[in-house]
Short mmCIF file of C-alpha atoms and ligand atoms in Angstrom, two decimals:
data_model
loop_
_atom_site.label_atom_id
_atom_site.label_comp_id
_atom_site.label_asym_id
_atom_site.label_seq_id
_atom_site.Cartn_x
_atom_site.Cartn_y
_atom_site.Cartn_z
CA MET D 1 72.43 103.79 33.28
CA GLU D 2 74.32 105.14 30.26
CA VAL D 3 75.16 101.66 28.97
CA LEU D 4 71.58 100.52 29.11
CA GLU D 5 70.61 103.59 27.09
CA LYS D 6 73.15 102.61 24.46
CA LYS D 7 71.82 99.05 24.51
CA ARG D 8 68.54 100.40 23.21
CA GLN D 9 70.28 102.43 20.53
CA ILE D 10 72.37 99.61 19.12
CA ASN D 11 69.78 97.10 18.21
CA TYR D 12 71.20 93.64 18.27
CA GLY D 13 69.26 92.63 15.18
CA GLU D 14 70.76 95.39 13.05
CA GLY D 15 73.03 93.70 10.54
CA ILE D 16 73.91 90.82 12.88
CA ASN D 17 72.25 87.53 12.16
CA ARG D 18 72.81 84.95 14.85
CA ASP D 19 70.91 82.34 12.83
CA ASP D 20 73.85 82.24 10.42
CA PHE D 21 75.75 80.30 13.11
CA PRO D 22 74.36 76.76 13.32
CA ILE D 23 76.37 75.91 16.41
CA LEU D 24 74.76 78.72 18.39
CA LEU D 25 71.52 76.79 18.10
CA GLU D 26 73.06 73.85 19.97
CA THR D 27 71.97 73.13 23.48
CA ILE D 28 74.52 72.25 26.10
CA ARG D 29 73.07 70.49 29.15
CA ASN D 30 69.58 71.56 28.09
CA HIS D 31 70.53 75.18 27.73
CA PRO D 32 71.21 77.10 24.53
CA VAL D 33 75.00 77.42 24.29
CA VAL D 34 76.42 80.70 25.55
CA TYR D 35 79.75 80.89 23.77
CA PHE D 36 82.18 83.17 25.53
CA ASP D 37 85.40 81.55 24.41
CA ASN D 38 85.90 83.63 21.28
CA ALA D 39 89.49 84.62 22.05
CA ALA D 40 90.35 80.90 21.72
CA THR D 41 88.40 80.42 18.52
CA THR D 42 85.25 81.82 17.00
CA GLN D 43 82.22 79.98 15.64
CA LYS D 44 81.66 79.70 11.89
CA PRO D 45 78.69 81.05 9.91
CA LYS D 46 77.06 78.67 7.42
CA GLN D 47 78.39 80.83 4.58
CA VAL D 48 81.93 79.72 5.56
CA ILE D 49 80.91 76.10 6.11
CA ASP D 50 79.12 76.08 2.71
CA ALA D 51 82.16 77.59 0.97
CA LEU D 52 84.30 74.70 2.26
CA VAL D 53 81.74 72.12 1.07
CA LYS D 54 81.33 73.88 -2.27
CA TYR D 55 85.08 73.91 -2.83
CA TYR D 56 85.44 70.17 -2.11
CA GLU D 57 82.30 69.27 -4.05
CA HIS D 58 83.03 71.33 -7.14
CA ASP D 59 86.55 72.72 -7.44
CA ASN D 60 89.00 70.50 -5.56
CA ALA D 61 92.45 70.11 -7.14
CA ASN D 62 96.03 71.07 -6.30
CA VAL D 63 97.00 74.68 -6.95
CA HIS D 64 99.44 76.35 -9.33
CA ARG D 65 100.75 73.26 -11.17
CA ALA D 66 97.71 71.76 -12.82
CA ILE D 67 96.88 72.27 -16.50
CA HIS D 68 93.26 71.34 -16.14
CA GLN D 69 89.98 73.04 -15.35
CA LEU D 70 89.74 71.97 -11.72
CA GLY D 71 93.33 73.01 -11.07
CA GLU D 72 92.59 76.38 -12.57
CA ARG D 73 89.48 76.81 -10.42
CA ALA D 74 91.33 75.80 -7.25
CA THR D 75 94.20 78.19 -8.06
CA ALA D 76 91.79 81.02 -8.88
CA GLY D 77 89.95 80.48 -5.56
CA PHE D 78 93.21 80.34 -3.58
CA GLU D 79 94.73 83.42 -5.18
CA LYS D 80 91.45 85.35 -4.95
CA ALA D 81 91.54 84.58 -1.25
CA ARG D 82 95.01 86.09 -1.03
CA ASN D 83 93.76 89.19 -2.79
CA LYS D 84 90.77 89.37 -0.39
CA VAL D 85 93.12 89.24 2.60
CA ALA D 86 95.36 91.90 1.13
CA GLU D 87 92.45 94.16 0.51
CA PHE D 88 91.03 93.50 4.04
CA ILE D 89 94.15 94.72 5.81
CA ASN D 90 95.02 97.18 3.03
CA ALA D 91 98.32 95.57 2.10
CA HIS D 92 100.17 97.26 -0.68
CA SER D 93 100.21 94.10 -2.79
CA ASP D 94 98.99 90.46 -2.77
CA LYS D 95 102.64 89.48 -2.68
CA GLU D 96 102.83 90.67 0.90
CA ILE D 97 100.35 88.02 2.06
CA ILE D 98 101.73 84.63 3.00
CA PHE D 99 99.38 81.88 4.01
CA THR D 100 100.44 80.03 7.12
CA ARG D 101 98.75 77.62 9.56
CA GLY D 102 98.00 80.53 11.89
CA THR D 103 99.54 83.27 14.00
CA THR D 104 101.95 80.85 15.61
CA GLU D 105 103.43 79.68 12.35
CA ALA D 106 103.53 83.24 10.96
CA ILE D 107 105.65 84.39 13.93
CA ASN D 108 107.87 81.32 13.69
CA LEU D 109 108.37 82.10 10.00
CA VAL D 110 109.66 85.58 10.84
CA ALA D 111 111.87 84.29 13.71
CA THR D 112 113.34 81.66 11.37
CA SER D 113 113.59 83.39 8.00
CA TRP D 114 114.26 86.95 9.08
CA GLY D 115 115.73 86.25 12.47
CA ARG D 116 118.33 83.72 11.45
CA LYS D 117 119.54 85.96 8.66
CA PHE D 118 119.61 89.29 10.44
CA VAL D 119 119.90 88.68 14.21
CA GLU D 120 123.46 88.36 15.50
CA SER D 121 125.19 87.82 18.78
CA GLY D 122 124.58 90.75 21.19
CA ASP D 123 121.52 92.01 19.34
CA GLU D 124 118.35 92.75 21.25
CA ILE D 125 114.71 91.93 20.55
CA ILE D 126 112.08 93.88 22.48
CA LEU D 127 108.89 92.07 23.47
CA SER D 128 106.44 92.91 26.23
CA GLU D 129 105.65 91.05 29.39
CA MET D 130 102.14 90.35 28.15
CA GLU D 131 102.94 88.19 25.16
CA HIS D 132 101.15 85.01 24.24
CA HIS D 133 103.67 82.09 24.27
CA SER D 134 103.41 82.23 20.44
CA ASN D 135 105.14 85.61 20.47
CA LEU D 136 107.64 84.60 23.08
CA ILE D 137 109.00 81.11 22.50
CA PRO D 138 110.03 81.64 18.84
CA TRP D 139 112.15 84.57 20.03
CA GLN D 140 113.57 82.62 22.96
CA LEU D 141 114.67 79.92 20.49
CA LEU D 142 116.18 82.47 18.16
CA ALA D 143 117.94 84.39 20.94
CA LYS D 144 119.48 81.16 22.27
CA GLU D 145 120.66 80.12 18.84
CA ARG D 146 122.10 83.52 17.85
CA GLY D 147 123.35 84.67 21.26
CA ALA D 148 120.91 87.58 21.20
CA HIS D 149 119.02 89.06 24.18
CA LEU D 150 115.32 89.50 24.82
CA ARG D 151 114.18 92.68 26.54
CA PHE D 152 110.67 93.12 27.95
CA ILE D 153 108.43 96.17 28.16
CA PRO D 154 106.75 95.86 31.55
CA PHE D 155 102.97 96.05 31.99
CA LYS D 156 101.39 98.28 34.60
CA GLU D 157 98.68 97.39 37.11
CA ASP D 158 95.89 98.31 34.67
CA GLY D 159 97.23 95.84 32.08
CA THR D 160 98.73 98.48 29.78
CA ILE D 161 102.33 98.41 28.63
CA ASP D 162 104.58 101.12 29.92
CA TYR D 163 105.53 103.25 26.93
CA ASN D 164 108.16 105.22 28.98
CA GLU D 165 109.87 101.95 29.83
CA PHE D 166 109.80 100.98 26.19
CA ILE D 167 111.68 104.16 25.24
CA LYS D 168 114.38 103.32 27.80
CA LEU D 169 114.80 99.84 26.26
CA MET D 170 115.52 101.16 22.76
CA ASN D 171 119.20 101.31 21.85
CA LYS D 172 121.60 100.74 19.02
CA ASN D 173 121.53 96.96 19.54
CA THR D 174 117.73 96.76 19.15
CA LYS D 175 116.96 94.62 16.05
CA LEU D 176 113.24 94.00 16.27
CA ILE D 177 110.17 94.86 18.33
CA ALA D 178 107.48 92.16 18.52
CA ILE D 179 104.41 92.93 20.57
CA THR D 180 100.78 91.97 20.84
CA HIS D 181 98.39 94.34 19.20
CA MET D 182 95.64 93.28 21.61
CA SER D 183 96.25 91.21 24.74
CA ASN D 184 94.44 87.87 24.94
CA VAL D 185 94.49 88.16 28.73
CA PHE D 186 93.78 91.81 29.55
CA GLY D 187 92.03 92.87 26.34
CA THR D 188 94.40 95.87 26.19
CA ILE D 189 94.89 97.45 22.83
CA ASN D 190 98.53 98.50 22.99
CA PRO D 191 99.88 101.95 22.00
CA PHE D 192 101.32 100.49 18.82
CA LYS D 193 101.20 103.70 16.77
CA LYS D 194 103.57 105.49 19.12
CA ILE D 195 105.74 102.33 19.38
CA ILE D 196 105.97 101.90 15.60
CA ARG D 197 106.87 105.55 15.08
CA THR D 198 109.62 105.42 17.72
CA ALA D 199 110.95 102.09 16.39
CA HIS D 200 111.12 103.48 12.86
CA ASP D 201 113.00 106.54 14.08
CA TRP D 202 115.64 104.01 15.16
CA GLY D 203 115.34 102.09 11.89
CA VAL D 204 113.92 99.03 13.69
CA PRO D 205 111.12 96.91 12.26
CA VAL D 206 107.97 96.06 14.26
CA LEU D 207 105.97 92.82 14.29
CA LEU D 208 102.41 92.97 15.57
CA ASP D 209 100.79 89.80 16.94
CA ALA D 210 97.36 90.63 15.61
CA ALA D 211 95.66 87.34 16.54
CA GLN D 212 93.23 89.22 18.72
CA SER D 213 93.00 92.52 16.85
CA VAL D 214 92.34 91.71 13.18
CA PRO D 215 89.14 89.77 14.06
CA HIS D 216 87.79 92.62 16.12
CA LEU D 217 89.09 96.01 14.82
CA PRO D 218 89.58 97.60 11.46
CA VAL D 219 93.29 97.11 10.72
CA ASP D 220 95.07 98.97 7.95
CA VAL D 221 98.69 97.91 7.68
CA GLN D 222 99.70 100.88 5.53
CA GLN D 223 98.24 103.30 8.04
CA LEU D 224 99.86 101.41 10.93
CA ASP D 225 103.10 101.15 9.01
CA CYS D 226 103.89 97.91 10.83
CA ASP D 227 106.56 95.72 9.15
CA PHE D 228 105.12 92.30 10.02
CA LEU D 229 101.61 91.36 11.11
CA ALA D 230 100.38 87.89 12.05
CA PHE D 231 96.83 86.59 12.50
CA SER D 232 94.72 83.44 12.46
CA GLY D 233 91.63 82.66 10.34
CA HIS D 234 89.90 80.61 13.03
CA LYS D 235 89.59 83.60 15.39
CA MET D 236 87.66 85.54 12.75
CA LEU D 237 84.95 83.11 11.58
CA GLY D 238 87.33 81.18 9.27
CA PRO D 239 88.48 77.57 9.39
CA THR D 240 91.30 76.28 11.58
CA GLY D 241 94.68 75.66 10.00
CA ILE D 242 94.84 78.85 8.00
CA GLY D 243 96.50 82.13 8.98
CA VAL D 244 98.37 85.00 7.57
CA LEU D 245 101.73 86.66 7.73
CA TYR D 246 101.75 90.14 6.27
CA ALA D 247 105.18 91.63 5.65
CA LYS D 248 106.45 94.56 3.64
CA THR D 249 107.75 93.57 0.18
CA GLN D 250 111.32 94.67 0.84
CA LEU D 251 111.57 92.55 3.98
CA LEU D 252 110.20 89.45 2.25
CA GLU D 253 112.55 89.90 -0.69
CA ASN D 254 115.51 89.96 1.63
CA MET D 255 114.50 86.98 3.78
CA ASP D 256 115.54 83.39 3.19
CA PRO D 257 112.88 80.71 2.70
CA TYR D 258 111.16 79.23 5.77
CA GLN D 259 110.69 75.60 4.64
CA GLY D 260 112.04 73.80 1.61
CA GLY D 261 109.95 71.71 -0.78
CA GLY D 262 107.74 72.02 -3.80
CA GLU D 263 106.22 75.33 -4.85
CA MET D 264 108.84 77.55 -3.17
CA ILE D 265 111.53 76.90 -5.82
CA ASN D 266 112.27 78.21 -9.26
CA THR D 267 115.03 75.98 -10.65
CA VAL D 268 116.44 72.94 -8.86
CA TRP D 269 119.69 71.08 -9.36
CA LEU D 270 120.88 68.19 -7.25
CA GLU D 271 123.11 70.41 -5.12
CA LYS D 272 121.35 73.79 -5.25
CA ALA D 273 118.18 75.66 -6.09
CA THR D 274 116.82 79.13 -6.80
CA TRP D 275 113.73 80.48 -5.13
CA ASN D 276 110.30 81.27 -6.43
CA GLU D 277 109.01 84.83 -6.24
CA ILE D 278 107.35 86.12 -3.09
CA PRO D 279 104.94 85.13 -1.63
CA HIS D 280 105.42 81.56 -3.01
CA LYS D 281 108.99 81.48 -1.77
CA PHE D 282 107.47 81.07 1.75
CA GLU D 283 104.76 78.57 0.92
CA ALA D 284 106.46 75.17 0.52
CA GLY D 285 104.22 72.20 -0.27
CA THR D 286 100.51 71.99 -0.89
CA PRO D 287 98.84 74.79 1.01
CA ASN D 288 95.55 74.78 2.87
CA ILE D 289 93.50 75.65 -0.20
CA ALA D 290 90.07 75.10 1.30
CA GLY D 291 91.17 77.00 4.42
CA ALA D 292 92.15 80.05 2.38
CA ILE D 293 88.85 79.96 0.48
CA GLY D 294 86.97 79.63 3.80
CA LEU D 295 88.94 82.57 5.22
CA ALA D 296 88.01 84.70 2.22
CA GLU D 297 84.33 83.88 2.81
CA ALA D 298 84.78 84.85 6.45
CA ILE D 299 86.21 88.17 5.38
CA ASP D 300 83.27 88.72 3.04
CA TYR D 301 80.99 88.09 6.02
CA LEU D 302 82.86 90.58 8.20
CA GLN D 303 82.93 93.19 5.43
CA ASP D 304 79.19 92.87 4.88
CA LEU D 305 78.67 93.53 8.54
CA THR D 306 81.45 96.16 8.47
CA MET D 307 84.28 96.11 10.98
CA GLU D 308 83.11 99.48 12.26
CA THR D 309 79.71 98.07 13.30
CA LEU D 310 81.33 95.02 14.79
CA THR D 311 83.81 97.06 16.83
CA LEU D 312 81.14 99.44 18.12
CA TYR D 313 78.84 96.60 19.15
CA GLU D 314 81.63 94.65 20.83
CA GLN D 315 82.82 97.68 22.75
CA ASP D 316 79.33 98.27 23.94
CA ILE D 317 78.66 94.71 25.02
CA THR D 318 82.04 94.62 26.76
CA THR D 319 81.35 97.83 28.68
CA TYR D 320 77.95 96.37 29.64
CA ALA D 321 79.58 93.14 30.86
CA LEU D 322 82.35 94.96 32.71
CA GLU D 323 79.95 97.27 34.56
CA LYS D 324 77.87 94.33 35.73
CA MET D 325 80.91 92.22 36.59
CA MET D 326 82.59 94.99 38.59
CA ALA D 327 79.46 95.26 40.72
CA LEU D 328 79.85 91.59 41.89
CA ASP D 329 81.27 90.93 45.38
CA GLY D 330 84.69 89.30 45.59
CA ILE D 331 85.57 89.71 41.90
CA THR D 332 88.99 90.75 40.63
CA ILE D 333 89.21 91.83 37.01
CA TYR D 334 92.66 91.79 35.45
CA GLY D 335 93.17 94.63 33.00
CA GLN D 336 91.46 98.00 33.04
CA ALA D 337 92.95 99.56 29.97
CA PRO D 338 91.07 102.57 28.60
CA GLU D 339 91.44 101.14 25.10
CA ARG D 340 90.38 97.55 25.17
CA GLY D 341 88.62 94.78 23.33
CA GLY D 342 86.10 92.15 24.43
CA VAL D 343 88.33 89.96 26.54
CA VAL D 344 87.73 89.93 30.30
CA SER D 345 89.96 87.91 32.65
CA PHE D 346 88.86 87.62 36.22
CA ASN D 347 88.78 85.62 39.40
CA LEU D 348 86.06 85.13 42.01
CA GLU D 349 87.25 85.06 45.59
CA ASN D 350 87.62 81.52 46.94
CA VAL D 351 86.62 79.91 43.63
CA HIS D 352 89.22 78.13 41.53
CA PRO D 353 88.93 79.15 37.84
CA HIS D 354 88.59 75.53 36.78
CA ASP D 355 85.76 75.00 39.24
CA LEU D 356 84.08 78.13 37.98
CA ALA D 357 84.47 77.16 34.33
CA HIS D 358 82.99 73.77 35.15
CA PHE D 359 80.10 75.30 37.03
CA LEU D 360 79.35 77.63 34.10
CA ASP D 361 79.60 74.75 31.70
CA GLN D 362 76.87 72.99 33.68
CA HIS D 363 74.67 75.91 32.61
CA GLY D 364 75.74 75.94 28.96
CA ILE D 365 78.28 78.77 29.26
CA ALA D 366 81.63 78.19 27.60
CA VAL D 367 84.51 80.22 29.12
CA ARG D 368 88.17 79.48 29.41
CA ALA D 369 90.14 78.85 32.62
CA GLY D 370 93.91 78.66 32.87
CA HIS D 371 96.99 80.66 32.07
CA HIS D 372 95.78 81.50 28.51
CA CYS D 373 99.21 80.64 27.06
CA ALA D 374 100.67 83.62 28.96
CA GLN D 375 102.36 82.11 32.01
CA PRO D 376 104.68 85.12 32.56
CA ILE D 377 101.60 87.33 33.08
CA MET D 378 100.25 84.94 35.70
CA ARG D 379 103.61 84.83 37.46
CA LYS D 380 103.81 88.60 37.62
CA LEU D 381 100.21 88.81 38.94
CA GLU D 382 101.11 86.07 41.46
CA ILE D 383 98.21 83.91 40.45
CA ALA D 384 98.08 80.50 38.80
CA SER D 385 95.19 81.15 36.43
CA THR D 386 92.10 83.19 35.65
CA THR D 387 88.72 82.64 34.13
CA ARG D 388 88.33 84.46 30.83
CA ALA D 389 85.13 85.46 29.06
CA SER D 390 85.65 86.73 25.52
CA PHE D 391 82.95 88.08 23.27
CA TYR D 392 82.22 88.33 19.59
CA PHE D 393 79.56 90.28 17.72
CA TYR D 394 77.08 87.37 17.86
CA ASN D 395 76.93 87.47 21.66
CA THR D 396 73.92 89.22 23.18
CA TYR D 397 73.15 91.40 26.19
CA GLU D 398 70.76 88.63 27.34
CA GLU D 399 73.68 86.18 27.35
CA ILE D 400 75.66 88.61 29.51
CA ASP D 401 72.73 88.90 31.93
CA TYR D 402 72.50 85.15 32.16
CA PHE D 403 76.28 84.86 32.70
CA ILE D 404 76.13 87.43 35.53
CA ASP D 405 73.29 85.46 37.21
CA LYS D 406 75.36 82.31 37.03
CA LEU D 407 78.43 84.04 38.41
CA GLN D 408 76.36 85.17 41.37
CA GLU D 409 75.07 81.60 41.82
CA ALA D 410 78.62 80.25 41.61
CA ALA D 411 79.82 82.69 44.29
CA LYS D 412 77.06 81.39 46.61
CA PHE D 413 77.63 77.78 45.67
CA PHE D 414 81.35 77.86 46.42
CA ALA D 415 81.05 80.07 49.53
CA PHE D 416 82.23 78.48 52.70
N1 PMP B 1 98.74 85.45 19.91
C1 PMP B 1 97.63 85.75 20.63
C2 PMP B 1 97.53 87.12 21.26
C3 PMP B 1 96.63 84.81 20.73
O1 PMP B 1 95.55 85.12 21.44
C4 PMP B 1 96.76 83.55 20.11
C5 PMP B 1 95.67 82.48 20.25
N2 PMP B 1 95.21 82.30 21.54
C6 PMP B 1 97.90 83.30 19.36
C7 PMP B 1 98.89 84.26 19.30
C8 PMP B 1 98.14 82.00 18.69
O2 PMP B 1 97.21 81.82 17.70
P1 PMP B 1 97.14 80.38 16.89
O3 PMP B 1 97.00 79.36 17.95
O4 PMP B 1 95.91 80.53 16.08
O5 PMP B 1 98.38 80.24 16.11
#
């Protein structure tokens, strides 16, 4: 089989060191953990864990305001992290990188700061039907407040969005397009290049929800020419509570602050204030300093491995998994996009996803079951939930084989 041939060519050991991940040595119910819930969050290498400990043991202080050594070290680490993120996604300048709590907060920031200023009654925002709730609810809130309308690009049976329908939705009232770069349910990598080009022809900015793409694919914001891009550190080996909003300088300059407080101001009077420069204008209060430093370490780790190696390996392991899964009796796989990442949503006939996830957990396999924060997708597919296996570069072909065995056992166990 072609995939098995490739398996021999891409040696798992090459550049990928599973021993860096202490948690992967854990046993769950007497079995080494098989962690297939990477779309929810990834595991952390000891380099990232050590960076957090090192920061708290040696450099901890508040950033930007302190006139002492520790404050200088903390500030240097935090700003170096910003520079690392900028370089990783090829932003034009560090000023275009705003640290947030994650993708969710980054999108809320745009909906609040950009949306409240520029979206008016009768305006339209185009989303797709396959958005995570994080890229849906902030726009629902904004649309309600401003009297704007949401329009949705439909997805087709194979889990790809319909570009032709997107074209039909564009009109003079369109104010923004906000779509997922890679679906957390179907694994689809959306035709964002064409979408961005078309949007810009209309003078409309594009936000990419990159929560699932930045951790798995090389992403170059200048090449993409997207206007906003949001992602989370915890899905790419980094700590929880840290994420990024990238936005073009001009947009950030024209936006109002997101939250008020310390750090985001320049001069303050009792009745008024002026704002700090970007990106600080959008970072009120003490930021997640350790989180940013941990994220920078995660990026170092990914860059050492190279995103190209990671992508190639993940594509291969996903093809391997998909081929084996498709051969199983009674399985439905949701999403068959030609361009896809390592997220596989499926159902086994007559087995409830929660029962299946529980059964797999009995054998040390961590998968997710539910609506994956995408209830509109489930509604359109006329199902309540799916089971989802999602891979990262530290997963192995042997783990996939074991998972397939257990799926077969589950099918027999629940057969009636
Ligand atoms: N968008 C997508 C496509 C996601 O997969 C997720 C996380 N499941 C989010 C947004 C939200 O990310 P976070 O919870 O880290 O803010």
